[in-house]
XYZ file of C-alpha atoms in Angstrom:
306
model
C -25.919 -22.799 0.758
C -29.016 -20.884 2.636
C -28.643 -17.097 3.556
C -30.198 -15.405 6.129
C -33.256 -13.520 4.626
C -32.096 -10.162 5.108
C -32.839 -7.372 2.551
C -29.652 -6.646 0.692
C -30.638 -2.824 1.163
C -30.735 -3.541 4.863
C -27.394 -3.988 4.702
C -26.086 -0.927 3.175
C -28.405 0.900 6.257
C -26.081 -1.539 8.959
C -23.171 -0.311 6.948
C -24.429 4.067 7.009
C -24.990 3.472 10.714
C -21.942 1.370 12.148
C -19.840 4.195 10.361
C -22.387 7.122 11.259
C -23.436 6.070 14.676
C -26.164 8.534 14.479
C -29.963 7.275 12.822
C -30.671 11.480 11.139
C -26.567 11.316 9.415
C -26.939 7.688 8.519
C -30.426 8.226 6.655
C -29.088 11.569 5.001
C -26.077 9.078 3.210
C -28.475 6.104 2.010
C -31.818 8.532 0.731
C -33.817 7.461 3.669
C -36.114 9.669 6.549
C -35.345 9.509 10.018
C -38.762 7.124 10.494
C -37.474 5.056 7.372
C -34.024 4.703 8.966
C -35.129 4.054 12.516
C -37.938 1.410 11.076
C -34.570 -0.188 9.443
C -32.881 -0.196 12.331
C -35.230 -1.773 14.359
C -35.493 -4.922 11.637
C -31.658 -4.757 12.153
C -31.935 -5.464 15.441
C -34.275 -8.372 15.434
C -31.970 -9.888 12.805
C -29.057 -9.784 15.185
C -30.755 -9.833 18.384
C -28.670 -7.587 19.736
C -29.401 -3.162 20.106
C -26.149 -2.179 17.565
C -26.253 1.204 18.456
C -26.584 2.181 22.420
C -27.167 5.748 23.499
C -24.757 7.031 25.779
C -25.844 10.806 27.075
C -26.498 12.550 23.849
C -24.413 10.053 21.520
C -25.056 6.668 20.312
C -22.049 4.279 20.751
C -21.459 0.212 19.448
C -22.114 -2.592 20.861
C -19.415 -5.169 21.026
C -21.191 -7.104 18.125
C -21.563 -3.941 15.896
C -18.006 -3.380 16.209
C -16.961 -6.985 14.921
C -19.810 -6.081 12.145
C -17.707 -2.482 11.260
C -15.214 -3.983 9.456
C -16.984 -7.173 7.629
C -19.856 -4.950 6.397
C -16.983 -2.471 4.655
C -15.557 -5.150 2.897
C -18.842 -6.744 1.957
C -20.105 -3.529 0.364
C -17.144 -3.112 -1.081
C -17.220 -6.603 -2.500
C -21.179 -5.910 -3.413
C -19.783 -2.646 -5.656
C -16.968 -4.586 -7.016
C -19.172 -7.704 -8.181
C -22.024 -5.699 -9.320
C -19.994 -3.326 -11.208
C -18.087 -6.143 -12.989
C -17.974 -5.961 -16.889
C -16.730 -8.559 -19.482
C -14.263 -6.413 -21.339
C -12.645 -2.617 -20.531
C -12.076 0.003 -22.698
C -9.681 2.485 -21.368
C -10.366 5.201 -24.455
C -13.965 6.105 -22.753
C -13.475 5.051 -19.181
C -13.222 8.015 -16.539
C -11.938 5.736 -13.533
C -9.495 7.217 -10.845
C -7.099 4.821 -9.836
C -5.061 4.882 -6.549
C -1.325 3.735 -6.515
C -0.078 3.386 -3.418
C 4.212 3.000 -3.408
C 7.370 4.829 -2.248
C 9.161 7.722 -3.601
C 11.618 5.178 -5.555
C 9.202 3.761 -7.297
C 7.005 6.633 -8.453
C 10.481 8.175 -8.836
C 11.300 5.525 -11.474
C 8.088 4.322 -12.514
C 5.856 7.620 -12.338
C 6.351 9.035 -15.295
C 6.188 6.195 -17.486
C 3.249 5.256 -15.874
C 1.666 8.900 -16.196
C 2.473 8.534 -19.892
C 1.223 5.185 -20.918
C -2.263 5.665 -18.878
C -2.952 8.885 -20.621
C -2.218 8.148 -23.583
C -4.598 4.818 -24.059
C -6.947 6.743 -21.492
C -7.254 10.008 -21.761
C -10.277 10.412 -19.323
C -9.085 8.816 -16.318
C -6.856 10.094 -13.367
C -4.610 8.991 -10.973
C -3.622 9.270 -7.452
C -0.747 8.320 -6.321
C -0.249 8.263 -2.507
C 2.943 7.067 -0.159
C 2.892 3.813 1.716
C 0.543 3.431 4.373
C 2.510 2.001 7.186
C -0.943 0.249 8.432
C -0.455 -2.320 5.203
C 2.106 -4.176 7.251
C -0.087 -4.845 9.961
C -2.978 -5.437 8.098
C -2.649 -5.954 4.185
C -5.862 -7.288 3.716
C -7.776 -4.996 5.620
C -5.829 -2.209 3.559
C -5.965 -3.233 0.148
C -9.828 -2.766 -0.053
C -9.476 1.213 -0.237
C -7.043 0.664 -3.056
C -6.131 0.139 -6.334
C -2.332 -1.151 -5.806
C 0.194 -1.215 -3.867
C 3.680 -1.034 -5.100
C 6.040 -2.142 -2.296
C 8.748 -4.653 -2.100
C 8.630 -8.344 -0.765
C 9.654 -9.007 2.212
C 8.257 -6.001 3.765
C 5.024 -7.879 5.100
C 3.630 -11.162 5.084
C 0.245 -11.258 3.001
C -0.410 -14.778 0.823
C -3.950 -13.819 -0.354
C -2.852 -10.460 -1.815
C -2.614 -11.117 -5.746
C 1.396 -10.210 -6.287
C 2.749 -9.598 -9.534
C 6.503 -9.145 -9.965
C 7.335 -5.313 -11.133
C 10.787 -5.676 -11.371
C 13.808 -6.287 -9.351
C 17.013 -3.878 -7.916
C 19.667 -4.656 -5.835
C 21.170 -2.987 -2.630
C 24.400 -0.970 -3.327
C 26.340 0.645 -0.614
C 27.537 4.066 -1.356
C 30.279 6.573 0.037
C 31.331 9.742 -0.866
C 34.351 9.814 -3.313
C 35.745 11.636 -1.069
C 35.610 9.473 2.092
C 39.167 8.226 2.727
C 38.001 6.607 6.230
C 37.233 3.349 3.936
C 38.677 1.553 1.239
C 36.873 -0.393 -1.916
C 35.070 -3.033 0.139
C 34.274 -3.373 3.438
C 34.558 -5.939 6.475
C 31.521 -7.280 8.859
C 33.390 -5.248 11.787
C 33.719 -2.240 9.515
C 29.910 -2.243 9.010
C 29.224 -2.545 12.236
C 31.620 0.293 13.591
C 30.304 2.565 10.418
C 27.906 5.108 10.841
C 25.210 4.940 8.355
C 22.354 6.850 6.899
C 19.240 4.634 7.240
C 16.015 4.813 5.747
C 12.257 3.568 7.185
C 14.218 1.746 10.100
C 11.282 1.708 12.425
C 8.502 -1.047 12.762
C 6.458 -1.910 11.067
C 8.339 -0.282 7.794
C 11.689 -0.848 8.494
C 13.675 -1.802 5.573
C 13.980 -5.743 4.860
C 18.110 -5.156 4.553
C 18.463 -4.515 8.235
C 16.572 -7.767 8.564
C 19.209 -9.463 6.450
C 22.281 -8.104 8.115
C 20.861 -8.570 11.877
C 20.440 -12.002 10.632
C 24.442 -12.886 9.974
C 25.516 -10.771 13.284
C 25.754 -7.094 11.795
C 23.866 -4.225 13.154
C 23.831 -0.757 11.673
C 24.832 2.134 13.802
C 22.436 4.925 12.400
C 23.512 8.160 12.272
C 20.768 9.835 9.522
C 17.475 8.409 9.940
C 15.487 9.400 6.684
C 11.365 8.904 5.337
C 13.237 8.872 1.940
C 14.346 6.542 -0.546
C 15.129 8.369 -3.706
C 17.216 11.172 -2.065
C 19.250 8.527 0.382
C 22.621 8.171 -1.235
C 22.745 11.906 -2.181
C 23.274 12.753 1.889
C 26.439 10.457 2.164
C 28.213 13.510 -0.027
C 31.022 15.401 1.134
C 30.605 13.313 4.790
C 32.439 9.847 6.193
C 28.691 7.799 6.391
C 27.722 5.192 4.241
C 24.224 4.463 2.811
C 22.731 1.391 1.636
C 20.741 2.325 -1.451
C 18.584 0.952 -4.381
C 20.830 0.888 -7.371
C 18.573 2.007 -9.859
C 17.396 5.080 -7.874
C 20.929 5.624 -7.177
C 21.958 5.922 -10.916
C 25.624 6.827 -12.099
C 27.592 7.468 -9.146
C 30.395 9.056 -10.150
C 28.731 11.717 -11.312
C 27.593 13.037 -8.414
C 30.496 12.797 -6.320
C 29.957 9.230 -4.863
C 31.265 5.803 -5.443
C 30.254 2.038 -4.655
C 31.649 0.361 -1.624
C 31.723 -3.721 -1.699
C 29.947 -5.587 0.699
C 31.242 -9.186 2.491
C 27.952 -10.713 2.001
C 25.178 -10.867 -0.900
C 22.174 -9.440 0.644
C 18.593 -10.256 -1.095
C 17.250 -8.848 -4.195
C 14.912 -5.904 -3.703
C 11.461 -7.542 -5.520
C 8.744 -4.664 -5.800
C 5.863 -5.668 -6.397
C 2.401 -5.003 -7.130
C -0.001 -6.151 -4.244
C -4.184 -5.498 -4.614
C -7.202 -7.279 -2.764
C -8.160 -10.654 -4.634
C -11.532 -8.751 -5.296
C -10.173 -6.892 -7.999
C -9.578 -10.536 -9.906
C -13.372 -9.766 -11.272
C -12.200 -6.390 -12.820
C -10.938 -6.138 -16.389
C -9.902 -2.662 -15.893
C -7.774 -3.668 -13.022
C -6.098 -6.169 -15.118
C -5.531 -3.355 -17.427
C -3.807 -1.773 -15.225
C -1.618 -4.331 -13.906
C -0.645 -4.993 -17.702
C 0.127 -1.486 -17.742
C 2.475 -1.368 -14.945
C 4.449 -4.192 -15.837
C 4.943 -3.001 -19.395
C 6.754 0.105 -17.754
C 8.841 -1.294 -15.891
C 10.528 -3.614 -18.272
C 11.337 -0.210 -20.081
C 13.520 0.532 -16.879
C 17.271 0.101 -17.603
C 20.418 -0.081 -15.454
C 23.542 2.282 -14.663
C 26.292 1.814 -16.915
């Protein structure tokens, strides 16, 4: 295969100037003068035979053709930083990385402590950040997973086959009433569910919750009468009231201790499979497999209910 002659450094100028759209901002962020960045520019241009940036009044703005570049030239630099930066082993006792962990309250609920724990202790320098789910991940996973490290979210949820998945662990969907609901009995009916009124959690496009999915699928539609941003809180706002709540069993924990108690369902619905997604880049980085060792070690330390 033949590439283009183009200076690699050229590159990383397209890249400071597609984000910056301005020649004086873009040559600030790469070390070069105005002259040097403009001289770049220009070579840019020939390359691509097209002007990039157009002035428009006192602003510059894209062309059509710098706009498809945008995107491409992230994720090449990216790739670029990720390639050149790769190392044959990791040792997490000196390395001073920051991670980013992108999931749901469940999961750092359940898993963010352990994780906390077992990262600082076999490496102390490095932090974390965790962050919630970004909603734009279902739209684009690919596109998303370059900014990150993982992303902790369960199957189902979006359709991404060149995300590397690894299986975190599994819960199940339980459906919850107060103990004190008398309106119904141990187990329910398709009708019942239907004429219920539920609390509901990330209903709405593109996060809605894969159970609703499941349900609409064999006839039964949930009439919402809570609509919650919240997973590990859910089955706590069923208390004291006649709604139900479908809720993750392990986040749920021992019901009857908190005033609530299971309800059967007529049908099975699927397992709830988090997993941990990250951009097939990160395949070249010990560190990330580290991680990913990590992750799965903690959460075959979580246990069941009784």
């Amino acid at each position: 295969m033949e590439l283009p002659s183009l200076d690699v450094n050229l590159v990383i100028v397209l890249h400071a100037l597609l984000e910056e759209r301005n020649v004086t901002r873009a040559g600030e962020r790469v070390g070069l003068s105005q002259p040097g960045t403009s001289a770049a520019l220009a070579r840019l241009r020939r390359h691509f035979d097209d002007p990039l940036l157009e002035r428009t009044g006192s602003t510059y703005e894209l062309t059509p053709l710098a706009h498809a570049l945008r995107s491409q030239v992230g994720d090449t630099i990216r790739r670029l930083e990720l390639l050149l930066n790769a190392r044959p082993d990791f040792d997490p006792a000196t390395s001073e990385r920051q991670w980013v962990i992108q999931c749901s309250d469940s999961v750092q609920t359940l898993l963010g402590p352990g994780i906390v724990r077992e990262v600082m202790s076999e490496a102390p320098h490095v932090s974390l950040d965790f962050q919630p789910l970004d909603p734009r991940f279902a739209v684009d996973p690919l596109t998303s997973a370059r900014d990150i490290d993982v992303m902790i979210a369960p199957r189902g949820l979006f359709t991404a086959p060149t995300l590397t998945q690894v299986e975190l662990y599994r819960d199940h969907w339980t459906c919850v009433a107060s103990a004190a609901n008398t309106s119904v009995g141990d187990s329910l009916s398709a009708q019942e569910i239907s004429d219920a009124r539920w609390v509901v959690a990330f209903r709405d496009p593109p996060m809605n919750s894969p159970v609703d999915a499941a349900l609409a699928g064999l006839g039964i539609d949930r009439r919402s009468a809570v609509k919650v941003q919240n997973l590990t809180l859910l089955h706590r706002l069923v208390a004291g009231t006649d709604l139900l709540v479908l809720a993750h069993e392990l986040v749920a924990g021992d019901l009857a201790a908190q005033g609530l108690r299971r309800v059967e369902l007529p049908v099975a619905l699927p397992p709830v499979i988090e997993t941990a997604w990250s951009h097939p880049s990160r395949q070249l980085d010990p560190g990330h497999h580290w991680l990913l060792a990590t992750l799965q070690r903690v959460a075959a330390g979580i246990t069941r209910p009784a």
